[in-house]
Amino acid sequence: MDNFFGKDFNGPAFQLFSLQHLAAIAALLLLIGFFFWLRRHPSERAEKITRWTMAVVLVVNESLWHLWNYVNGTWTVQTMLPLHLCSVFVFLSAIMLVTRSYSIFEFAFFLGIGGAMQAFLTPDLGIYSFPHFRYFQVFVSHGLIIASACYMLIVEHMRPTWKSLLKVIVVGNLYFVALFFINRALGSNYMYILHKPETASLMDFLGPWPWYLLSLEGVAGVVFLFFYLPFAISDLRKHKKN
């Protein structure tokens, strides 16, 4: 049990794109593939079970993450409040699934997928690998954030608009400004607004503080436009036909 839930782990350290990493990626792709099947074979009961199951797993998984940190003496106000982007979207995604909220979907599609995908493809797991709890917690959390937005897109037939993109940019920047003052008050570094993370990251290539924050704005803008590109192309084709 200690080797599964304990702070120490005796197994080999996690390696990017190892068999256990590819297995997690494959599991996410299979889940998204199931959404396409559900779209072609609609069932109100199956859709409700799918939505509620993902919502419950998201919340339970996040609760266990907080419990793990508390048990191991690593829970602090400076690091564990649900203020990081993915922590926010754990709960927003659960609410979105239960309520079928389009307003949340607009943010989940851009910010949720964008943030969780980076963490899913390049997780900071350190010494923890399969079958430690931390391995499951990271991939379940970030995988279901991605899957939740994909579910709303594929099964619920929701799609973002240009207004959605503008809304995400405005509200996202307001959140970052508010978080700057929260970090200053708590002595925390949520969203790495006050300084770069200690471990290697994309921010290392984006200049010193505060210029890397502006660089991240540019990177986010490019990613958001890339996400929206299929819809823009579809709209353009429909416009030409009309």
Coordinates of C-alpha atoms in Angstrom, one line a residue:
M1 CA 0.0 0.0 0.0
D2 CA 2.9 2.4 0.8
N3 CA 4.3 1.8 -2.7
F4 CA 1.0 2.8 -4.2
F5 CA -0.1 5.7 -2.0
G6 CA 3.0 6.6 0.0
K7 CA 5.3 9.6 -0.5
D8 CA 8.2 7.4 -1.4
F9 CA 8.2 5.1 -4.5
N10 CA 10.6 2.3 -5.0
G11 CA 9.8 1.7 -8.7
P12 CA 11.6 3.2 -11.7
A13 CA 11.1 6.9 -12.4
F14 CA 8.5 7.9 -15.0
Q15 CA 9.8 8.3 -18.6
L16 CA 8.1 10.3 -21.4
F17 CA 6.5 8.1 -24.1
S18 CA 7.4 4.9 -22.3
L19 CA 5.0 2.0 -22.6
Q20 CA 3.0 3.2 -19.5
H21 CA 2.8 6.7 -21.0
L22 CA 1.6 5.4 -24.4
A23 CA -0.9 3.2 -22.5
A24 CA -2.4 6.3 -20.9
I25 CA -2.5 8.1 -24.3
A26 CA -4.2 5.1 -25.9
A27 CA -6.8 4.9 -23.1
L28 CA -7.7 8.6 -23.7
L29 CA -8.0 8.0 -27.5
L30 CA -10.2 5.0 -26.9
L31 CA -12.5 7.1 -24.7
I32 CA -12.7 9.8 -27.3
G33 CA -13.4 7.0 -29.9
F34 CA -16.3 5.8 -27.7
F35 CA -17.8 9.3 -28.0
F36 CA -17.9 9.0 -31.8
W37 CA -19.6 5.7 -31.4
L38 CA -22.1 7.3 -29.0
R39 CA -22.7 10.1 -31.5
R40 CA -23.6 7.5 -34.2
H41 CA -25.7 5.4 -31.7
P42 CA -27.4 8.0 -29.5
S43 CA -28.8 6.8 -26.2
E44 CA -30.0 9.2 -23.6
R45 CA -29.3 6.7 -20.8
A46 CA -25.8 5.9 -22.0
E47 CA -25.0 9.6 -22.5
K48 CA -26.2 10.4 -19.0
I49 CA -24.2 7.6 -17.4
T50 CA -21.1 8.7 -19.4
R51 CA -21.4 12.4 -18.3
W52 CA -22.1 11.6 -14.7
T53 CA -19.3 9.0 -14.5
M54 CA -16.7 11.4 -15.8
A55 CA -17.9 14.2 -13.5
V56 CA -17.8 12.0 -10.4
V57 CA -14.4 10.5 -11.3
L58 CA -13.0 14.0 -11.8
V59 CA -14.1 15.2 -8.4
V60 CA -13.2 12.1 -6.5
N61 CA -9.7 11.9 -8.2
E62 CA -9.0 15.6 -7.3
S63 CA -10.2 15.0 -3.7
L64 CA -7.8 12.0 -3.4
W65 CA -5.0 14.2 -4.7
H66 CA -5.7 16.7 -1.8
L67 CA -5.9 13.8 0.6
W68 CA -2.6 12.4 -0.6
N69 CA -0.9 15.7 0.0
Y70 CA -2.5 16.1 3.4
V71 CA -1.5 12.6 4.5
N72 CA 2.1 13.1 3.3
G73 CA 2.4 16.6 4.9
T74 CA 2.7 18.5 1.6
W75 CA -0.6 20.3 1.5
T76 CA -0.1 24.1 1.8
V77 CA -2.2 27.1 0.9
Q78 CA 0.7 28.2 -1.3
T79 CA 0.5 25.2 -3.6
M80 CA -2.8 23.3 -3.2
L81 CA -5.6 25.8 -3.7
P82 CA -7.5 25.0 -6.9
L83 CA -6.1 28.0 -8.7
H84 CA -3.9 26.4 -11.4
L85 CA -5.6 26.2 -14.7
C86 CA -6.1 22.4 -14.7
S87 CA -7.3 22.5 -11.1
V88 CA -9.9 25.0 -12.0
F89 CA -11.1 22.9 -15.0
V90 CA -11.4 19.8 -12.9
F91 CA -14.4 21.3 -11.2
L92 CA -15.6 23.4 -14.2
S93 CA -15.5 20.3 -16.4
A94 CA -17.5 18.3 -13.8
I95 CA -20.2 21.1 -13.6
M96 CA -20.2 21.3 -17.4
L97 CA -20.9 17.6 -17.8
V98 CA -23.7 17.6 -15.3
T99 CA -25.4 20.7 -16.5
R100 CA -24.4 20.6 -20.2
S101 CA -23.3 24.2 -19.9
Y102 CA -22.3 25.8 -23.2
S103 CA -20.8 28.8 -21.3
I104 CA -18.3 26.5 -19.6
F105 CA -17.6 24.6 -22.8
E106 CA -16.4 27.7 -24.5
F107 CA -13.6 28.0 -21.9
A108 CA -13.0 24.2 -21.6
F109 CA -12.5 23.9 -25.3
F110 CA -9.7 26.4 -25.4
L111 CA -8.2 26.7 -21.9
G112 CA -9.1 23.3 -20.6
I113 CA -7.8 21.3 -23.5
G114 CA -4.8 23.6 -24.1
G115 CA -3.6 23.4 -20.5
A116 CA -4.4 19.7 -19.9
M117 CA -2.9 18.5 -23.1
Q118 CA 0.5 19.9 -22.2
A119 CA 0.4 18.2 -18.8
F120 CA -0.9 15.0 -20.4
L121 CA 1.8 14.7 -23.0
T122 CA 4.7 16.0 -20.8
P123 CA 3.6 15.2 -17.2
D124 CA 5.8 16.3 -14.3
L125 CA 5.7 13.0 -12.5
G126 CA 9.3 12.9 -11.2
I127 CA 9.9 9.6 -9.4
Y128 CA 6.3 8.4 -9.6
S129 CA 5.3 5.9 -12.3
F130 CA 2.9 3.0 -12.7
P131 CA 1.4 1.7 -10.5
H132 CA 1.7 4.6 -8.0
F133 CA -1.4 6.7 -7.2
R134 CA 0.3 9.8 -8.6
Y135 CA 0.6 8.2 -12.0
F136 CA -3.2 7.5 -12.1
Q137 CA -4.1 10.9 -10.6
V138 CA -2.2 12.9 -13.2
F139 CA -3.5 11.0 -16.2
V140 CA -7.1 10.6 -15.0
S141 CA -7.3 14.3 -14.1
H142 CA -5.8 15.8 -17.2
G143 CA -7.2 13.1 -19.5
L144 CA -10.8 13.7 -18.3
I145 CA -10.4 17.5 -18.7
I146 CA -9.6 16.9 -22.4
A147 CA -12.2 14.1 -22.7
S148 CA -15.0 16.3 -21.1
A149 CA -14.6 19.1 -23.7
C150 CA -14.4 16.5 -26.5
Y151 CA -17.6 14.9 -25.2
M152 CA -19.5 18.2 -25.4
L153 CA -18.1 18.8 -28.9
I154 CA -18.7 15.3 -30.3
V155 CA -21.8 14.0 -28.5
E156 CA -23.6 17.2 -27.5
H157 CA -22.8 18.9 -30.8
M158 CA -21.4 22.0 -29.2
R159 CA -18.9 24.2 -31.0
P160 CA -16.9 27.3 -30.3
T161 CA -17.4 30.6 -32.1
W162 CA -15.2 33.7 -32.7
K163 CA -17.1 35.3 -29.8
S164 CA -16.1 32.3 -27.7
L165 CA -12.4 32.9 -28.5
L166 CA -12.8 36.6 -27.6
K167 CA -14.5 35.8 -24.4
V168 CA -11.7 33.3 -23.4
I169 CA -9.0 35.9 -24.1
V170 CA -10.7 38.7 -22.1
V171 CA -11.8 36.6 -19.1
G172 CA -8.5 34.6 -19.1
N173 CA -6.5 37.8 -18.8
L174 CA -8.7 39.2 -16.1
Y175 CA -8.2 35.9 -14.2
F176 CA -4.4 36.2 -14.5
V177 CA -4.5 39.8 -13.2
A178 CA -6.5 38.7 -10.2
L179 CA -4.2 35.8 -9.7
F180 CA -1.2 38.1 -9.6
F181 CA -2.5 39.9 -6.6
I182 CA -3.6 36.6 -4.9
N183 CA -0.1 35.2 -5.4
R184 CA 1.4 38.4 -3.9
A185 CA -0.9 38.1 -0.9
L186 CA -0.3 34.4 -0.3
G187 CA 3.4 34.2 -1.3
S188 CA 2.4 31.6 -3.8
N189 CA 3.1 31.2 -7.5
Y190 CA -0.1 29.8 -9.1
M191 CA 0.0 29.7 -12.9
Y192 CA 3.8 30.6 -12.5
I193 CA 2.9 34.3 -12.8
L194 CA 5.5 35.6 -10.3
H195 CA 8.4 33.3 -11.5
K196 CA 9.1 30.3 -13.7
P197 CA 8.8 26.8 -12.3
E198 CA 11.8 25.2 -10.8
T199 CA 11.8 22.3 -13.3
A200 CA 12.5 22.7 -17.0
S201 CA 9.5 24.0 -19.0
L202 CA 8.5 25.8 -22.2
M203 CA 8.9 29.1 -20.2
D204 CA 12.7 28.6 -20.2
F205 CA 12.7 29.6 -23.9
L206 CA 10.4 32.6 -23.5
G207 CA 12.7 35.1 -21.8
P208 CA 13.0 36.4 -18.2
W209 CA 10.1 37.6 -16.0
P210 CA 7.9 39.4 -16.9
W211 CA 8.6 39.0 -20.6
Y212 CA 7.8 35.3 -20.6
L213 CA 4.3 36.2 -19.6
L214 CA 3.8 38.2 -22.8
S215 CA 5.4 35.4 -24.8
L216 CA 3.0 33.0 -23.3
E217 CA 0.2 35.2 -24.4
G218 CA 1.4 34.9 -28.0
V219 CA 1.8 31.1 -27.7
A220 CA -1.7 30.8 -26.3
G221 CA -3.1 32.9 -29.1
V222 CA -1.5 30.7 -31.7
V223 CA -2.7 27.5 -30.0
F224 CA -6.3 28.9 -29.7
L225 CA -6.3 29.9 -33.4
F226 CA -5.1 26.4 -34.3
F227 CA -7.9 24.8 -32.2
Y228 CA -10.4 27.0 -33.9
L229 CA -9.0 26.5 -37.5
P230 CA -11.3 23.5 -38.4
F231 CA -14.4 25.5 -37.5
A232 CA -13.2 28.6 -39.4
I233 CA -12.5 26.4 -42.5
S234 CA -16.0 24.9 -42.1
D235 CA -17.7 28.3 -41.8
L236 CA -15.7 29.5 -44.8
R237 CA -16.9 26.6 -47.0
K238 CA -20.5 27.1 -46.0
H239 CA -20.2 30.8 -46.8
K240 CA -18.9 30.0 -50.3
K241 CA -21.7 27.5 -50.9
N242 CA -24.3 30.2 -50.0

